[in-house]
PDB file of C-alpha atoms and ligand atoms in Angstrom:
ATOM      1  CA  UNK A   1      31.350  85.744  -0.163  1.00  0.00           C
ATOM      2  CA  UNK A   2      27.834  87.917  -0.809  1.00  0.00           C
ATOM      3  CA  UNK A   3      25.776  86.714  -3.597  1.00  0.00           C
ATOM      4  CA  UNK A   4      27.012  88.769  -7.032  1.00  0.00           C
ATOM      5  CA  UNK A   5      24.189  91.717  -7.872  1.00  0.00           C
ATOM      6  CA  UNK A   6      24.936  91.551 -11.377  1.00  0.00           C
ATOM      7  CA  UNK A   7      22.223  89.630 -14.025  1.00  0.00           C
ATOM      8  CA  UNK A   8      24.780  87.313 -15.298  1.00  0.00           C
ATOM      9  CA  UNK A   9      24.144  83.859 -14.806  1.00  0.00           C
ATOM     10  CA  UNK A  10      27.333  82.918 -15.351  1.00  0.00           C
ATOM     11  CA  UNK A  11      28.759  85.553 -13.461  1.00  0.00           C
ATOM     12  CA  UNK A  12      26.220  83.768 -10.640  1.00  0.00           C
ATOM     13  CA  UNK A  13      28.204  80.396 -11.563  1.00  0.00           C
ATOM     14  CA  UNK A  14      31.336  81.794 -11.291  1.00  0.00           C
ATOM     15  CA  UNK A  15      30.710  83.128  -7.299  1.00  0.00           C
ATOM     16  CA  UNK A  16      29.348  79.533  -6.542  1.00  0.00           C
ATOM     17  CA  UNK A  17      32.198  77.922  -7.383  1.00  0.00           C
ATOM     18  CA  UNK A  18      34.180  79.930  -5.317  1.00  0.00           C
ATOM     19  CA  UNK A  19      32.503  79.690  -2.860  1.00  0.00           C
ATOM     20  CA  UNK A  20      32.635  75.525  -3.359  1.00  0.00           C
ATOM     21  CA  UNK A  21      36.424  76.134  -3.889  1.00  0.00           C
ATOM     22  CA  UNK A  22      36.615  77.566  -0.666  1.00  0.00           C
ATOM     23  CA  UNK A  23      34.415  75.505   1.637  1.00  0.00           C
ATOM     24  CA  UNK A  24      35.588  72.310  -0.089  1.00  0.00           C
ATOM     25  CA  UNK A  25      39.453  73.140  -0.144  1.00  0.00           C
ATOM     26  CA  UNK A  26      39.340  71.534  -3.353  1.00  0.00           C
ATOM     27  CA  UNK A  27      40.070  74.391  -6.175  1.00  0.00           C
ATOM     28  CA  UNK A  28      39.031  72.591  -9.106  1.00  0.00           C
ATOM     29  CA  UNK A  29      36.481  69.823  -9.719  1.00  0.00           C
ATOM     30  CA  UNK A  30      36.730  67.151 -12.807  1.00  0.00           C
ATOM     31  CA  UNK A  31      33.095  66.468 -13.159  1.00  0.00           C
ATOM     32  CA  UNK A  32      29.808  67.390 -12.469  1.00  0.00           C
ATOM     33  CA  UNK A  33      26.626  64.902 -11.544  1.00  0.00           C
ATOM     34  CA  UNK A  34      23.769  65.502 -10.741  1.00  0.00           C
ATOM     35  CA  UNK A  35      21.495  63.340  -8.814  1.00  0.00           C
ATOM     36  CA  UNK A  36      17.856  62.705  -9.780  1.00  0.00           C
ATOM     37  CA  UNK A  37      15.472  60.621  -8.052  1.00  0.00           C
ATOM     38  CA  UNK A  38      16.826  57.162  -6.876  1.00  0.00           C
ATOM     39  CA  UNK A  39      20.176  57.857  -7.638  1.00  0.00           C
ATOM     40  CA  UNK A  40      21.464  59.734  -4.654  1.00  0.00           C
ATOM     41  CA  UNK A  41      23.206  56.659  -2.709  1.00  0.00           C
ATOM     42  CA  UNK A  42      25.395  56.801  -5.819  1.00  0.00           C
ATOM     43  CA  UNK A  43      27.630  59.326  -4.040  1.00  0.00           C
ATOM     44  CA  UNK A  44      29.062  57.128  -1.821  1.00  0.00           C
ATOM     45  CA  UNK A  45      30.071  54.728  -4.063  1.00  0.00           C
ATOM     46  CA  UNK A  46      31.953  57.115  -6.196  1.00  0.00           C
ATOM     47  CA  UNK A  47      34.789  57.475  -3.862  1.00  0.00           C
ATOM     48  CA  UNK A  48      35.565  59.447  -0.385  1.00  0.00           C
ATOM     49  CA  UNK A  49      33.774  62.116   0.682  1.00  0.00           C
ATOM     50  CA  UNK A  50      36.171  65.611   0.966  1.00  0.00           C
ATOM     51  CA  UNK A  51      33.363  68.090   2.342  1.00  0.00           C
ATOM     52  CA  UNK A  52      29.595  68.277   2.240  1.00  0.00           C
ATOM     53  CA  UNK A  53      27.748  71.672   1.821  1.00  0.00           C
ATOM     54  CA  UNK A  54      24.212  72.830   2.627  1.00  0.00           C
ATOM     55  CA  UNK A  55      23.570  73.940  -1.087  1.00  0.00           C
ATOM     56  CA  UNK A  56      21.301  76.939   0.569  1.00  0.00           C
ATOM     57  CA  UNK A  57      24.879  78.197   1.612  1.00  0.00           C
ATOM     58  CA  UNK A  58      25.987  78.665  -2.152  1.00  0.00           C
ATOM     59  CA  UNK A  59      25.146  81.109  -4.542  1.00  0.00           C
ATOM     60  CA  UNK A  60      21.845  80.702  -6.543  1.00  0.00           C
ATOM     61  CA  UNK A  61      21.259  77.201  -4.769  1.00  0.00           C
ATOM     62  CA  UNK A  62      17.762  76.981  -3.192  1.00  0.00           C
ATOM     63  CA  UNK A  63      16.189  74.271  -1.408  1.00  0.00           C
ATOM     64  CA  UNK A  64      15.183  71.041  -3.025  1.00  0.00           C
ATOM     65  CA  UNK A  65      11.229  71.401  -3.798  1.00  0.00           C
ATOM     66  CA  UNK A  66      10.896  67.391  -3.965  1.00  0.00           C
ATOM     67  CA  UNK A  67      10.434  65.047  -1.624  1.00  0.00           C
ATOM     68  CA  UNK A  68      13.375  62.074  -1.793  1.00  0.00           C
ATOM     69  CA  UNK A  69      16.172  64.814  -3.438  1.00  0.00           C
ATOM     70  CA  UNK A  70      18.966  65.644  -0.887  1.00  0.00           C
ATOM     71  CA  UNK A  71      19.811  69.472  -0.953  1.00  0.00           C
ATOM     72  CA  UNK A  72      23.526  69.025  -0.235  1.00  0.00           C
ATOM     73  CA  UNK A  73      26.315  69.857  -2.459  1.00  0.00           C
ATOM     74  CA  UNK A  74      29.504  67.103  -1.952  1.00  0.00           C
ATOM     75  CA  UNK A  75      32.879  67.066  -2.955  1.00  0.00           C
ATOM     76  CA  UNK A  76      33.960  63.578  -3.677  1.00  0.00           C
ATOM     77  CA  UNK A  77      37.508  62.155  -4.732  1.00  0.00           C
ATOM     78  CA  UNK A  78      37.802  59.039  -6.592  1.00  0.00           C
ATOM     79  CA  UNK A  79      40.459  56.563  -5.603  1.00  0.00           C
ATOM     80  CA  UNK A  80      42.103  57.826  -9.171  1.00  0.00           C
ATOM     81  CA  UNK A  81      42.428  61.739  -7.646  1.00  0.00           C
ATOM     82  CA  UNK A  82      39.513  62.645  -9.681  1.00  0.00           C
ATOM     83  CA  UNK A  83      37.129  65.408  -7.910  1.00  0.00           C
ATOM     84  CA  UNK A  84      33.531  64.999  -8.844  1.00  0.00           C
ATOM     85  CA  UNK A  85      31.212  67.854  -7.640  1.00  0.00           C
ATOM     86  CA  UNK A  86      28.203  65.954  -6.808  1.00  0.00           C
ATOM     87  CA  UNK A  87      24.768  68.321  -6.339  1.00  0.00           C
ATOM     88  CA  UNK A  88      22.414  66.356  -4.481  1.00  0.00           C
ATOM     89  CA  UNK A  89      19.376  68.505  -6.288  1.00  0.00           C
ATOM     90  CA  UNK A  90      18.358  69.990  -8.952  1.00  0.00           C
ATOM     91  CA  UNK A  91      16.157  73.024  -9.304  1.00  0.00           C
ATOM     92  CA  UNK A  92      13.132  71.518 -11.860  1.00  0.00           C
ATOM     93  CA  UNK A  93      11.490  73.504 -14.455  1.00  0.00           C
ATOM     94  CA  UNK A  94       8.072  73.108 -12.925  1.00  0.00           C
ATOM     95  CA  UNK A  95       9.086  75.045  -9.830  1.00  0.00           C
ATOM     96  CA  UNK A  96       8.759  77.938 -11.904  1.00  0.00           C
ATOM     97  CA  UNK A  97      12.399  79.705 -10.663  1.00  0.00           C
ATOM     98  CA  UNK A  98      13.157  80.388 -14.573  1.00  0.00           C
ATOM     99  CA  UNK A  99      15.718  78.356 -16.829  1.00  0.00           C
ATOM    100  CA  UNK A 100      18.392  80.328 -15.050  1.00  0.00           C
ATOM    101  CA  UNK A 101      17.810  78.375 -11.992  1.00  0.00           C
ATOM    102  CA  UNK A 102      17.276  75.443 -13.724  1.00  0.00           C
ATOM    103  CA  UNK A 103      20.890  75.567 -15.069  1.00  0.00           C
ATOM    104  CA  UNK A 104      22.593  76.912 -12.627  1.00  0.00           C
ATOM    105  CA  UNK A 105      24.062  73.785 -11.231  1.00  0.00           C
ATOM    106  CA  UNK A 106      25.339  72.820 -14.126  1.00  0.00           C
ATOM    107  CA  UNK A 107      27.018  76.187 -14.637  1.00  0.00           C
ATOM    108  CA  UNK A 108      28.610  76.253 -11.538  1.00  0.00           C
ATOM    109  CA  UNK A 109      29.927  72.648 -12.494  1.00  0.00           C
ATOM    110  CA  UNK A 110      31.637  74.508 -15.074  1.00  0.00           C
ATOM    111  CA  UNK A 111      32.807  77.105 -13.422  1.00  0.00           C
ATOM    112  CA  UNK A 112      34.530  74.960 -10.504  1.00  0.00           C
ATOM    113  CA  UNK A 113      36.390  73.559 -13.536  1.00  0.00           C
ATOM    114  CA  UNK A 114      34.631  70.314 -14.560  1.00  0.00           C
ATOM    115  CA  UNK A 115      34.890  69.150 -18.213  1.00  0.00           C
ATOM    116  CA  UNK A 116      32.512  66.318 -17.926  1.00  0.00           C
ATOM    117  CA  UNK A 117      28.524  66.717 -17.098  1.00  0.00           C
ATOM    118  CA  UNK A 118      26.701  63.560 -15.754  1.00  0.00           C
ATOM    119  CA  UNK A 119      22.901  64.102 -15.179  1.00  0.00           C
ATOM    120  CA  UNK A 120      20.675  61.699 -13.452  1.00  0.00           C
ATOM    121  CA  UNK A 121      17.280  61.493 -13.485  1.00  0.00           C
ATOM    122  CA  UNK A 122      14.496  58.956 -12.362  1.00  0.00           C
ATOM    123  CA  UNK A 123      11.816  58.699 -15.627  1.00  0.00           C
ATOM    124  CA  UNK A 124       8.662  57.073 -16.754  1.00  0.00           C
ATOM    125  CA  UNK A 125       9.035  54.398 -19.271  1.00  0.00           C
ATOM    126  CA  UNK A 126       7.361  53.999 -22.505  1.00  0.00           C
ATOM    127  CA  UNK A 127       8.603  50.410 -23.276  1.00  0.00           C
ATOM    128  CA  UNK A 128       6.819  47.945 -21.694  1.00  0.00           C
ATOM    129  CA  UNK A 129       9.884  45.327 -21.645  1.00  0.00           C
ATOM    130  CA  UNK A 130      11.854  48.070 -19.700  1.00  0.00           C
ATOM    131  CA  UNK A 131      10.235  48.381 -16.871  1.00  0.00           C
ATOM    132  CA  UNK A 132      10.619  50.047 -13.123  1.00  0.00           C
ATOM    133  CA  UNK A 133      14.304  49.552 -11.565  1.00  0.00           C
ATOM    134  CA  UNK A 134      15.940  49.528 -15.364  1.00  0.00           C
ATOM    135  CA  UNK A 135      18.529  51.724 -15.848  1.00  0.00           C
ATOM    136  CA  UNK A 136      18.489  53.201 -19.215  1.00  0.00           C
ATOM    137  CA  UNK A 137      21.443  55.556 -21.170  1.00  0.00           C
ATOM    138  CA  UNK A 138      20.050  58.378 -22.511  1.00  0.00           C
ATOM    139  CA  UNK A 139      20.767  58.365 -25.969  1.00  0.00           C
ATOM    140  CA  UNK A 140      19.157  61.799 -27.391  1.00  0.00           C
ATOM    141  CA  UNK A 141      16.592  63.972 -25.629  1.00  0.00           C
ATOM    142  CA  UNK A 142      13.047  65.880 -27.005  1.00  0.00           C
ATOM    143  CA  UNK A 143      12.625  69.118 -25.129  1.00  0.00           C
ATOM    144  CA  UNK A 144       8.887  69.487 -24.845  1.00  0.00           C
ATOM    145  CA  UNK A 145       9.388  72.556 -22.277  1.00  0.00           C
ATOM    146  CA  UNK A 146       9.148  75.059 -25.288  1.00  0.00           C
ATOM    147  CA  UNK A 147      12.159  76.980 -23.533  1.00  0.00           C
ATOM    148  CA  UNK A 148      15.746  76.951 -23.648  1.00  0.00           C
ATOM    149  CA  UNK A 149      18.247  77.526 -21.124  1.00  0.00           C
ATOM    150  CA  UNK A 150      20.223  80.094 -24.039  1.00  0.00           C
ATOM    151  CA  UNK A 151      19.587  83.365 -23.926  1.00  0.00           C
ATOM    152  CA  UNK A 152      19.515  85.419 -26.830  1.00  0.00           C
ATOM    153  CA  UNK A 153      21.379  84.650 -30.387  1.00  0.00           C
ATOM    154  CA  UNK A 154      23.511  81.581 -29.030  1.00  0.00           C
ATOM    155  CA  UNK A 155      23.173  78.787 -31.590  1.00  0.00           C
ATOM    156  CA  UNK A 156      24.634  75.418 -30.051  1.00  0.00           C
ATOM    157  CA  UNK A 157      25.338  72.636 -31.855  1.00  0.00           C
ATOM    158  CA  UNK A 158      23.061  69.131 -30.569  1.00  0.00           C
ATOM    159  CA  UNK A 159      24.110  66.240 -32.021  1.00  0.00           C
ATOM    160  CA  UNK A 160      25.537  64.282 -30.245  1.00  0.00           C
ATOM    161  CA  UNK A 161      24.972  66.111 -27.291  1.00  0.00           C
ATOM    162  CA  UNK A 162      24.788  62.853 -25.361  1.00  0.00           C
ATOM    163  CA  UNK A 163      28.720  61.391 -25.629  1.00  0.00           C
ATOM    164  CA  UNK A 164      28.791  58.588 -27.675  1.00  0.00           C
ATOM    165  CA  UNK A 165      32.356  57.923 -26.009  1.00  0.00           C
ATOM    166  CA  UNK A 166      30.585  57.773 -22.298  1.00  0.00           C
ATOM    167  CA  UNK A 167      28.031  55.723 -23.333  1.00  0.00           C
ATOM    168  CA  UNK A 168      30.147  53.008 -24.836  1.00  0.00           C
ATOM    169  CA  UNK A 169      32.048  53.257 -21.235  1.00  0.00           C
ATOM    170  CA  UNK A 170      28.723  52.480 -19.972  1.00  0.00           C
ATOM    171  CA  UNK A 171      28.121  49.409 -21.788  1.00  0.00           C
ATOM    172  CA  UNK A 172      31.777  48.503 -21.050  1.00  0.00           C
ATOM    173  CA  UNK A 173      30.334  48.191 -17.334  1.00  0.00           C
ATOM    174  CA  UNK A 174      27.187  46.841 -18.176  1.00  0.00           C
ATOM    175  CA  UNK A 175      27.078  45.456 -21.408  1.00  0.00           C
ATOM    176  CA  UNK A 176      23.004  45.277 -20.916  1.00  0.00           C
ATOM    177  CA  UNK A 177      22.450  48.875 -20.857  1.00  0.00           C
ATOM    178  CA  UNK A 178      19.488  49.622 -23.589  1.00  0.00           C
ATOM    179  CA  UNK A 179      19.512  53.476 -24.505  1.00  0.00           C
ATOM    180  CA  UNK A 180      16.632  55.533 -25.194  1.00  0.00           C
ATOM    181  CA  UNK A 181      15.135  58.766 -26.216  1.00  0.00           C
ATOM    182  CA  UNK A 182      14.250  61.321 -23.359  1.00  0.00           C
ATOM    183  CA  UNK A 183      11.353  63.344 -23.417  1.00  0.00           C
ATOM    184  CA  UNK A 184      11.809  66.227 -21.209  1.00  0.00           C
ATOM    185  CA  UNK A 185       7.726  67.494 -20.256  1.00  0.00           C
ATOM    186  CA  UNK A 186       7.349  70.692 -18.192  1.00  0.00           C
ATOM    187  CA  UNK A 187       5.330  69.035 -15.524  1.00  0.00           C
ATOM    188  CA  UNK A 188       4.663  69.182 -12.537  1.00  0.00           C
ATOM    189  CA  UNK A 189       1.842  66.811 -13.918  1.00  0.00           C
ATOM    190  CA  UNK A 190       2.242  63.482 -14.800  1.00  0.00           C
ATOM    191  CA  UNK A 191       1.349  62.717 -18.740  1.00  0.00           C
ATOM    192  CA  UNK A 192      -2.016  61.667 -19.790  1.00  0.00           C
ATOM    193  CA  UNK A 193      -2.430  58.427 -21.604  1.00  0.00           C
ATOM    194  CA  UNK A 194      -2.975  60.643 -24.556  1.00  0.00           C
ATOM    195  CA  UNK A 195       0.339  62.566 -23.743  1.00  0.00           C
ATOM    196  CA  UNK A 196       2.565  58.977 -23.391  1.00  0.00           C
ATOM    197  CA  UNK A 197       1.159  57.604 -27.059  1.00  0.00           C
ATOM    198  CA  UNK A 198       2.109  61.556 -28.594  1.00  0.00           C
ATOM    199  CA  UNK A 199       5.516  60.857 -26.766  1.00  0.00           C
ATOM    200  CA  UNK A 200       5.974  57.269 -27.814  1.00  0.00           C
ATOM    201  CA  UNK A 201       4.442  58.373 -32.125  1.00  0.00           C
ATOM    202  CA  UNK A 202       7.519  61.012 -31.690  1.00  0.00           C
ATOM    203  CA  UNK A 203       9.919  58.608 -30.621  1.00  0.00           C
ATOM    204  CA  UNK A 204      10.439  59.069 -27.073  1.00  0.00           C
ATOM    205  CA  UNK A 205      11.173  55.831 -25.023  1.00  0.00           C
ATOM    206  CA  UNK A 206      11.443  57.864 -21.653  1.00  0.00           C
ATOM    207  CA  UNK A 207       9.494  60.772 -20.236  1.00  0.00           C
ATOM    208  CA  UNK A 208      10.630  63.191 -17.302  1.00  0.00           C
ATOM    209  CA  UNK A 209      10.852  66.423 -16.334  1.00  0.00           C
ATOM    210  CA  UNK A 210      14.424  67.642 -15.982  1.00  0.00           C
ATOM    211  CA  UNK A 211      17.778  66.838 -18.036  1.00  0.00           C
ATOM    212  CA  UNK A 212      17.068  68.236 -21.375  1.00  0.00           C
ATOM    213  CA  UNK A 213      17.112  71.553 -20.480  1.00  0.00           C
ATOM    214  CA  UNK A 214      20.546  70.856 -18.315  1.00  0.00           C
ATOM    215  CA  UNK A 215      22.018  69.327 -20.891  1.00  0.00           C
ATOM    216  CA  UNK A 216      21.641  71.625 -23.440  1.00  0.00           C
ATOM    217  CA  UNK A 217      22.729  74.160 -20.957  1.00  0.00           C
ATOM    218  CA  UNK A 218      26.408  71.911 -19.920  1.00  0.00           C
ATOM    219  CA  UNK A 219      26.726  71.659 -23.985  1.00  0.00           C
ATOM    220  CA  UNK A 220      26.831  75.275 -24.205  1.00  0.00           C
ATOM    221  CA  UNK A 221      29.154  75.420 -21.459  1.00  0.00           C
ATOM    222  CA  UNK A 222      31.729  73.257 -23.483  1.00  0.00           C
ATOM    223  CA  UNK A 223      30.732  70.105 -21.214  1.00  0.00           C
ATOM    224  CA  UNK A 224      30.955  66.363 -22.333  1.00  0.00           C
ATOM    225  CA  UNK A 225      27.587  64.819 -21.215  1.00  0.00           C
ATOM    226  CA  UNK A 226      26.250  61.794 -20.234  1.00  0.00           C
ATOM    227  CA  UNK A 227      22.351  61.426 -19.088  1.00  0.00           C
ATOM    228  CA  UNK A 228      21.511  58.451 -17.477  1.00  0.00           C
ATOM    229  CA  UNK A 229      17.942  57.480 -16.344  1.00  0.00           C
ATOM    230  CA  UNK A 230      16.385  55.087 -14.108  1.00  0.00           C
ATOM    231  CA  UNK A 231      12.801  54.356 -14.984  1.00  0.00           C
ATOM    232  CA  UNK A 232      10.807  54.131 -11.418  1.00  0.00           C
ATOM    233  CA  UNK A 233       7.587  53.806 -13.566  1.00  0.00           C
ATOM    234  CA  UNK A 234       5.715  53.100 -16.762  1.00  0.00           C
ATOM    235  CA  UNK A 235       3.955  56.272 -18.253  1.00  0.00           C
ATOM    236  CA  UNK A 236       0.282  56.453 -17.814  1.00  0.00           C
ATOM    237  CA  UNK A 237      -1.743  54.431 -19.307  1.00  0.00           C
ATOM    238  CA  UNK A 238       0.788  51.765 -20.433  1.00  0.00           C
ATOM    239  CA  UNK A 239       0.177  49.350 -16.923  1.00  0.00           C
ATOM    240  CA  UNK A 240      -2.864  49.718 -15.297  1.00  0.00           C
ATOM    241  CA  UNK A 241      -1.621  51.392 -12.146  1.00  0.00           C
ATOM    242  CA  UNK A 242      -2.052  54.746 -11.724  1.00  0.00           C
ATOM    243  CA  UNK A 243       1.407  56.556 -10.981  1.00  0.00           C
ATOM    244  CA  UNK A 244       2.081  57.647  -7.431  1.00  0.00           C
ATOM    245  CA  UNK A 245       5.348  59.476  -6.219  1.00  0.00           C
ATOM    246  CA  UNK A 246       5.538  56.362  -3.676  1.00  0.00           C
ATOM    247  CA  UNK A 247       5.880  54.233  -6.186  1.00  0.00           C
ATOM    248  CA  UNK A 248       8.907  56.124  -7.604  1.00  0.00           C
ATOM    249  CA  UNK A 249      10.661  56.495  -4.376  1.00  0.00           C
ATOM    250  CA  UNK A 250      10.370  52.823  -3.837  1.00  0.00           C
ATOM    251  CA  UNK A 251      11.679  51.939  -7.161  1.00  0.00           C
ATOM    252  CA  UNK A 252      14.714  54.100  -6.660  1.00  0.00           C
ATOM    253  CA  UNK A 253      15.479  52.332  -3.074  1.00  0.00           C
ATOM    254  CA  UNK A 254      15.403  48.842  -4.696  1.00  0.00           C
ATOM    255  CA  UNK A 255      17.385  50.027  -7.649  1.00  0.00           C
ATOM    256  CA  UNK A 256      19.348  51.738  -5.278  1.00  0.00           C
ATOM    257  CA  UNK A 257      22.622  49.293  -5.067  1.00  0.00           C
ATOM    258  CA  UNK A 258      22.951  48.296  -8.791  1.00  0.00           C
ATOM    259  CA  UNK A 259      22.601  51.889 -10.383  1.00  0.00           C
ATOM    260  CA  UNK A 260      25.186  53.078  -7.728  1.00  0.00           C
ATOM    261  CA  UNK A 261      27.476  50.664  -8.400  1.00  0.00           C
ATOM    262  CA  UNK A 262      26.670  51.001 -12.068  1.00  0.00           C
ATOM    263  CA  UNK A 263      27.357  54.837 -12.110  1.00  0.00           C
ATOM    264  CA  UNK A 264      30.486  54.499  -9.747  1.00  0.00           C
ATOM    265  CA  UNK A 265      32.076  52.093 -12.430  1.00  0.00           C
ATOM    266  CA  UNK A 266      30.894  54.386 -15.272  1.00  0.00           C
ATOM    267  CA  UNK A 267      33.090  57.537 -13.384  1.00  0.00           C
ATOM    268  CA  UNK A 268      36.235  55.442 -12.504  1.00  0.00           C
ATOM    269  CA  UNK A 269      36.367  54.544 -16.893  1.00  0.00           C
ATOM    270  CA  UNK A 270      36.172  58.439 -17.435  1.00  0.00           C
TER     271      UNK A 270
HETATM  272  I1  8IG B 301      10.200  59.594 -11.494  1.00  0.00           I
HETATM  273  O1  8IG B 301       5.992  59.116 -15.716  1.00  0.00           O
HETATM  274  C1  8IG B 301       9.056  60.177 -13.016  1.00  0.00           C
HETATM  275  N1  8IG B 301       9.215  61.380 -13.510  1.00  0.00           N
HETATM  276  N2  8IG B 301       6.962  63.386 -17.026  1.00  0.00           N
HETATM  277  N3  8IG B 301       6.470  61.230 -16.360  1.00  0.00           N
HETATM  278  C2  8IG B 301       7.183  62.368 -16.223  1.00  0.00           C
HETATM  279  N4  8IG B 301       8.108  62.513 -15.292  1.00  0.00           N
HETATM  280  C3  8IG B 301       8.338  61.476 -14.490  1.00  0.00           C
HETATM  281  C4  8IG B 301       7.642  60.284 -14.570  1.00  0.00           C
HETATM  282  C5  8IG B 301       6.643  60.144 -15.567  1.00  0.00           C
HETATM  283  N5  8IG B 301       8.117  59.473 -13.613  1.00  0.00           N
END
């Protein structure tokens, strides 16, 4: 199936998950997740693996721009019969592709059917007591971007855009789980020290640079959504280190087991 010429993004969607629907075998998927950085041996734990694209080979998928994300798109059944589409990347903001792109996965989440959105993402941390390797539930989300994934007059309805409901499954499967406000910066750029005590006076506890954007975008799409973070680093200026990309990866591998285990047990309660 030939890429759609038409301008619609959803119409875009709509020809990806066909094409999933055909390559998988599996005609329509329960739920969406995304995989940010650290969390992509989460897959595995989720349940059997059906089929296992190249996302390059689906419609408006492009490769993954960041070193540590895995550009596949997987098809995975739960031992309860429940199909999770599982994309492997996400297109960021900061690669400069437009919000279309940057929503596109979770569009064609939708369109292969799935009624719950679960977005991953590896973060800085603004509270010192939650440090690298904590898993955090994302409890409400700033979008610093200054753009929306909406086009036009389409008025959508935030609160509670993160699922009260999922989190308290979340906490049912770790009752430790702290939550937190996300602060979604355009990046590529780390924050200044600056930046992280602006975030922190507005009431951020997190900052990253994907998620909000997605989430507003699965919301509009008539999604449940759950955001889950894993901080791999402090924001600047809190420790004395100076943030590295190393540093994250390394964070996510020895976080790697528990926040795989913790999101598998999250997606057999949904
Ligand atoms: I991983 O400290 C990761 N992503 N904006 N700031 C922002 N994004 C991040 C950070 C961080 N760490």
């Amino acid at each position: 199936m030939s890429t759609p010429t038409t301008d619609d993004p959803f119409a875009l969607a709509a020809s990806a998950a066909d094409v999933i629907a055909e390559r998988t075998g599996v005609e329509r998927h329960d739920i969406g997740l995304v995989l940010g950085s650290g969390w992509g041996g989460a897959a595995e734990l989720i349940g059997q693996t059906v089929a296992e694209l190249d996302a390059t080979d689906v419609p408006g998928f492009a490769k993954p721009a960041v070193a540590g994300h895995v550009g596949t798109i997987r098809s995975v059944r739960t031992e309860t019969g429940r199909h999770v589409l599982v994309l492997g990347a996400r297109t960021h903001y900061y690669e400069g592709r437009g919000v279309r792109a940057v929503a596109h996965g979770v569009r064609t989440a939708a369109a292969a059917g799935a009624s719950t959105m679960i977005l991953t993402n590896g973060c800085g941390g603004l509270r010192p007591e939650v440090g690298p390797g904590s898993p955090v539930l994302i409890a409400d989300h700033l979008n610093l971007t200054g753009a929306s994934p909406l086009e036009g007059a389409t008025f959508v309805d935030l609160t509670d855009l993160y699922s009260p409901r999922i989190r308290d499954l979340a906490r049912e499967v770790d009752p430790e789980l702290t939550e937190g406000v996300y602060a979604q910066f355009p990046g590529p750029h780390y924050e200044t020290p600056a930046e992280v005590r602006m975030a922190r006076v507005l009431g951020a506890d997190l900052v990253g640079m994907s998620t909000a954007l997605e989430a507003i975008a699965a919301r509009h799409a008539g999604m449940e959504v759950f955001g889950i973070s894993l901080v791999t680093n402090l924001g600047a200026g809190i420790s004395d280190e100076p943030l590295s990309h190393a540093e994250v990866l390394q964070a996510g591998q020895d976080a790697g087991p528990r926040i795989s285990a913790l999101l598998a047990g999250i997606v057999r309660r949904l």
